[in-house]
Amino acid sequence: VQTPRPSGVPPVSELLSAMSETLKYVSGKTYWMTLAVAQLDPQQRILQYWSAGAPVGFIISPDGKTESLKSGGSPLGSPDVVFASSSRELKNGECLCLYTDGVFEFTTRNGMKFGIRRFQKLVAEVVKSKPGAGAQEIRDQIALELKKQQTDSAQEDDISFVLLKCN
């Protein structure tokens, strides 16, 4: 949720640049990190989105159509870091989904990677099937469906996602 930026706090793009330079310094230029930042103005319903090499977030309409956020950018700490940004209005009933790569890279019970397209399809199906549901109920259903696909062995990466619904 957007609040007025306090005096002395730089814009997001400057914060990302500073974080990238700090990561280069503390890691001796050996580590990179992906990051997505979303800022929402709740009165105007304007979403601003920045990406530093993170998986591409997407918007799901109430009828289940998905729209990838314009993205790109390079990871924090990379030599020539570039940040991609975009903005768009969120309409009533639309959901924003941001996620880590572990959501689509985990190995399913049939030995295959879950995949980005399957994740987007799953999220879209759940959103469409629960038109009156809030974000928490939708998120819980998605998490349950993901759990059904996972093997019983330990996962290699985190499986994390954030869902925001515009009402």
PDB file of N, CA, C and O in Angstrom, residues 131-161:
ATOM      1  N   PRO A 131     -15.168 -16.815  -7.573  1.00  0.00           N
ATOM      2  CA  PRO A 131     -15.370 -15.387  -7.865  1.00  0.00           C
ATOM      3  C   PRO A 131     -15.627 -14.516  -6.638  1.00  0.00           C
ATOM      4  O   PRO A 131     -15.246 -13.353  -6.618  1.00  0.00           O
ATOM      5  N   GLY A 132     -16.256 -15.028  -5.608  1.00  0.00           N
ATOM      6  CA  GLY A 132     -16.555 -14.219  -4.429  1.00  0.00           C
ATOM      7  C   GLY A 132     -15.534 -14.354  -3.320  1.00  0.00           C
ATOM      8  O   GLY A 132     -15.666 -13.729  -2.270  1.00  0.00           O
ATOM      9  N   ALA A 133     -14.491 -15.160  -3.554  1.00  0.00           N
ATOM     10  CA  ALA A 133     -13.511 -15.437  -2.500  1.00  0.00           C
ATOM     11  C   ALA A 133     -12.514 -14.300  -2.345  1.00  0.00           C
ATOM     12  O   ALA A 133     -12.221 -13.568  -3.292  1.00  0.00           O
ATOM     13  N   GLY A 134     -11.994 -14.188  -1.150  1.00  0.00           N
ATOM     14  CA  GLY A 134     -10.930 -13.231  -0.880  1.00  0.00           C
ATOM     15  C   GLY A 134      -9.579 -13.825  -1.225  1.00  0.00           C
ATOM     16  O   GLY A 134      -9.459 -15.016  -1.548  1.00  0.00           O
ATOM     17  N   ALA A 135      -8.542 -13.006  -1.143  1.00  0.00           N
ATOM     18  CA  ALA A 135      -7.188 -13.433  -1.507  1.00  0.00           C
ATOM     19  C   ALA A 135      -6.712 -14.614  -0.663  1.00  0.00           C
ATOM     20  O   ALA A 135      -6.073 -15.525  -1.184  1.00  0.00           O
ATOM     21  N   GLN A 136      -7.034 -14.610   0.638  1.00  0.00           N
ATOM     22  CA  GLN A 136      -6.545 -15.691   1.505  1.00  0.00           C
ATOM     23  C   GLN A 136      -7.146 -17.030   1.099  1.00  0.00           C
ATOM     24  O   GLN A 136      -6.438 -18.035   1.031  1.00  0.00           O
ATOM     25  N   GLU A 137      -8.433 -17.080   0.820  1.00  0.00           N
ATOM     26  CA  GLU A 137      -9.074 -18.331   0.407  1.00  0.00           C
ATOM     27  C   GLU A 137      -8.499 -18.820  -0.926  1.00  0.00           C
ATOM     28  O   GLU A 137      -8.240 -20.019  -1.103  1.00  0.00           O
ATOM     29  N   ILE A 138      -8.292 -17.911  -1.864  1.00  0.00           N
ATOM     30  CA  ILE A 138      -7.708 -18.272  -3.156  1.00  0.00           C
ATOM     31  C   ILE A 138      -6.286 -18.796  -2.951  1.00  0.00           C
ATOM     32  O   ILE A 138      -5.904 -19.837  -3.494  1.00  0.00           O
ATOM     33  N   ARG A 139      -5.505 -18.063  -2.165  1.00  0.00           N
ATOM     34  CA  ARG A 139      -4.125 -18.484  -1.886  1.00  0.00           C
ATOM     35  C   ARG A 139      -4.076 -19.864  -1.249  1.00  0.00           C
ATOM     36  O   ARG A 139      -3.275 -20.715  -1.627  1.00  0.00           O
ATOM     37  N   ASP A 140      -4.947 -20.107  -0.274  1.00  0.00           N
ATOM     38  CA  ASP A 140      -4.963 -21.407   0.400  1.00  0.00           C
ATOM     39  C   ASP A 140      -5.279 -22.540  -0.569  1.00  0.00           C
ATOM     40  O   ASP A 140      -4.688 -23.612  -0.497  1.00  0.00           O
ATOM     41  N   GLN A 141      -6.203 -22.300  -1.500  1.00  0.00           N
ATOM     42  CA  GLN A 141      -6.560 -23.329  -2.485  1.00  0.00           C
ATOM     43  C   GLN A 141      -5.397 -23.595  -3.443  1.00  0.00           C
ATOM     44  O   GLN A 141      -5.113 -24.742  -3.772  1.00  0.00           O
ATOM     45  N   ILE A 142      -4.720 -22.544  -3.866  1.00  0.00           N
ATOM     46  CA  ILE A 142      -3.549 -22.711  -4.740  1.00  0.00           C
ATOM     47  C   ILE A 142      -2.470 -23.501  -4.018  1.00  0.00           C
ATOM     48  O   ILE A 142      -1.887 -24.436  -4.579  1.00  0.00           O
ATOM     49  N   ALA A 143      -2.197 -23.152  -2.756  1.00  0.00           N
ATOM     50  CA  ALA A 143      -1.181 -23.865  -1.970  1.00  0.00           C
ATOM     51  C   ALA A 143      -1.541 -25.337  -1.825  1.00  0.00           C
ATOM     52  O   ALA A 143      -0.670 -26.218  -1.936  1.00  0.00           O
ATOM     53  N   LEU A 144      -2.818 -25.644  -1.593  1.00  0.00           N
ATOM     54  CA  LEU A 144      -3.265 -27.031  -1.481  1.00  0.00           C
ATOM     55  C   LEU A 144      -3.029 -27.783  -2.784  1.00  0.00           C
ATOM     56  O   LEU A 144      -2.534 -28.917  -2.787  1.00  0.00           O
ATOM     57  N   GLU A 145      -3.370 -27.153  -3.905  1.00  0.00           N
ATOM     58  CA  GLU A 145      -3.179 -27.795  -5.209  1.00  0.00           C
ATOM     59  C   GLU A 145      -1.693 -27.998  -5.513  1.00  0.00           C
ATOM     60  O   GLU A 145      -1.310 -29.032  -6.079  1.00  0.00           O
ATOM     61  N   LEU A 146      -0.850 -27.044  -5.141  1.00  0.00           N
ATOM     62  CA  LEU A 146       0.590 -27.216  -5.328  1.00  0.00           C
ATOM     63  C   LEU A 146       1.115 -28.379  -4.491  1.00  0.00           C
ATOM     64  O   LEU A 146       1.928 -29.181  -4.955  1.00  0.00           O
ATOM     65  N   LYS A 147       0.647 -28.460  -3.257  1.00  0.00           N
ATOM     66  CA  LYS A 147       1.084 -29.530  -2.347  1.00  0.00           C
ATOM     67  C   LYS A 147       0.747 -30.903  -2.922  1.00  0.00           C
ATOM     68  O   LYS A 147       1.532 -31.848  -2.790  1.00  0.00           O
ATOM     69  N   LYS A 148      -0.393 -31.029  -3.576  1.00  0.00           N
ATOM     70  CA  LYS A 148      -0.795 -32.307  -4.191  1.00  0.00           C
ATOM     71  C   LYS A 148       0.180 -32.740  -5.280  1.00  0.00           C
ATOM     72  O   LYS A 148       0.310 -33.926  -5.548  1.00  0.00           O
ATOM     73  N   GLN A 149       0.844 -31.786  -5.908  1.00  0.00           N
ATOM     74  CA  GLN A 149       1.765 -32.086  -7.004  1.00  0.00           C
ATOM     75  C   GLN A 149       3.178 -32.420  -6.533  1.00  0.00           C
ATOM     76  O   GLN A 149       3.955 -33.015  -7.261  1.00  0.00           O
ATOM     77  N   GLN A 150       3.513 -32.041  -5.296  1.00  0.00           N
ATOM     78  CA  GLN A 150       4.870 -32.217  -4.792  1.00  0.00           C
ATOM     79  C   GLN A 150       5.129 -33.651  -4.360  1.00  0.00           C
ATOM     80  O   GLN A 150       4.223 -34.366  -3.946  1.00  0.00           O
ATOM     81  N   THR A 151       6.397 -34.034  -4.447  1.00  0.00           N
ATOM     82  CA  THR A 151       6.802 -35.346  -3.958  1.00  0.00           C
ATOM     83  C   THR A 151       6.937 -35.271  -2.441  1.00  0.00           C
ATOM     84  O   THR A 151       6.912 -34.197  -1.848  1.00  0.00           O
ATOM     85  N   ASP A 152       7.111 -36.419  -1.806  1.00  0.00           N
ATOM     86  CA  ASP A 152       7.270 -36.462  -0.359  1.00  0.00           C
ATOM     87  C   ASP A 152       8.691 -36.116   0.075  1.00  0.00           C
ATOM     88  O   ASP A 152       8.942 -35.889   1.255  1.00  0.00           O
ATOM     89  N   SER A 153       9.639 -36.104  -0.873  1.00  0.00           N
ATOM     90  CA  SER A 153      11.022 -35.777  -0.522  1.00  0.00           C
ATOM     91  C   SER A 153      11.167 -34.267  -0.305  1.00  0.00           C
ATOM     92  O   SER A 153      10.334 -33.476  -0.732  1.00  0.00           O
ATOM     93  N   ALA A 154      12.258 -33.907   0.338  1.00  0.00           N
ATOM     94  CA  ALA A 154      12.511 -32.490   0.631  1.00  0.00           C
ATOM     95  C   ALA A 154      12.664 -31.701  -0.667  1.00  0.00           C
ATOM     96  O   ALA A 154      13.276 -32.174  -1.621  1.00  0.00           O
ATOM     97  N   GLN A 155      12.112 -30.506  -0.679  1.00  0.00           N
ATOM     98  CA  GLN A 155      12.225 -29.635  -1.848  1.00  0.00           C
ATOM     99  C   GLN A 155      13.603 -28.975  -1.846  1.00  0.00           C
ATOM    100  O   GLN A 155      14.188 -28.744  -0.789  1.00  0.00           O
ATOM    101  N   GLU A 156      14.083 -28.636  -3.037  1.00  0.00           N
ATOM    102  CA  GLU A 156      15.400 -28.021  -3.170  1.00  0.00           C
ATOM    103  C   GLU A 156      15.355 -26.505  -2.997  1.00  0.00           C
ATOM    104  O   GLU A 156      16.377 -25.874  -2.805  1.00  0.00           O
ATOM    105  N   ASP A 157      14.173 -25.911  -3.081  1.00  0.00           N
ATOM    106  CA  ASP A 157      14.055 -24.459  -3.066  1.00  0.00           C
ATOM    107  C   ASP A 157      12.753 -24.085  -2.350  1.00  0.00           C
ATOM    108  O   ASP A 157      11.870 -24.919  -2.174  1.00  0.00           O
ATOM    109  N   ASP A 158      12.654 -22.820  -1.985  1.00  0.00           N
ATOM    110  CA  ASP A 158      11.404 -22.366  -1.370  1.00  0.00           C
ATOM    111  C   ASP A 158      10.296 -22.362  -2.424  1.00  0.00           C
ATOM    112  O   ASP A 158      10.556 -22.225  -3.616  1.00  0.00           O
ATOM    113  N   ILE A 159       9.082 -22.553  -1.984  1.00  0.00           N
ATOM    114  CA  ILE A 159       7.907 -22.482  -2.854  1.00  0.00           C
ATOM    115  C   ILE A 159       7.037 -21.389  -2.255  1.00  0.00           C
ATOM    116  O   ILE A 159       6.263 -21.631  -1.336  1.00  0.00           O
ATOM    117  N   SER A 160       7.212 -20.173  -2.779  1.00  0.00           N
ATOM    118  CA  SER A 160       6.562 -19.013  -2.188  1.00  0.00           C
ATOM    119  C   SER A 160       5.857 -18.189  -3.248  1.00  0.00           C
ATOM    120  O   SER A 160       6.366 -18.008  -4.350  1.00  0.00           O
ATOM    121  N   PHE A 161       4.680 -17.687  -2.876  1.00  0.00           N
ATOM    122  CA  PHE A 161       3.980 -16.757  -3.749  1.00  0.00           C
ATOM    123  C   PHE A 161       3.108 -15.836  -2.913  1.00  0.00           C
ATOM    124  O   PHE A 161       2.760 -16.139  -1.782  1.00  0.00           O
TER     125      PHE A 161
END
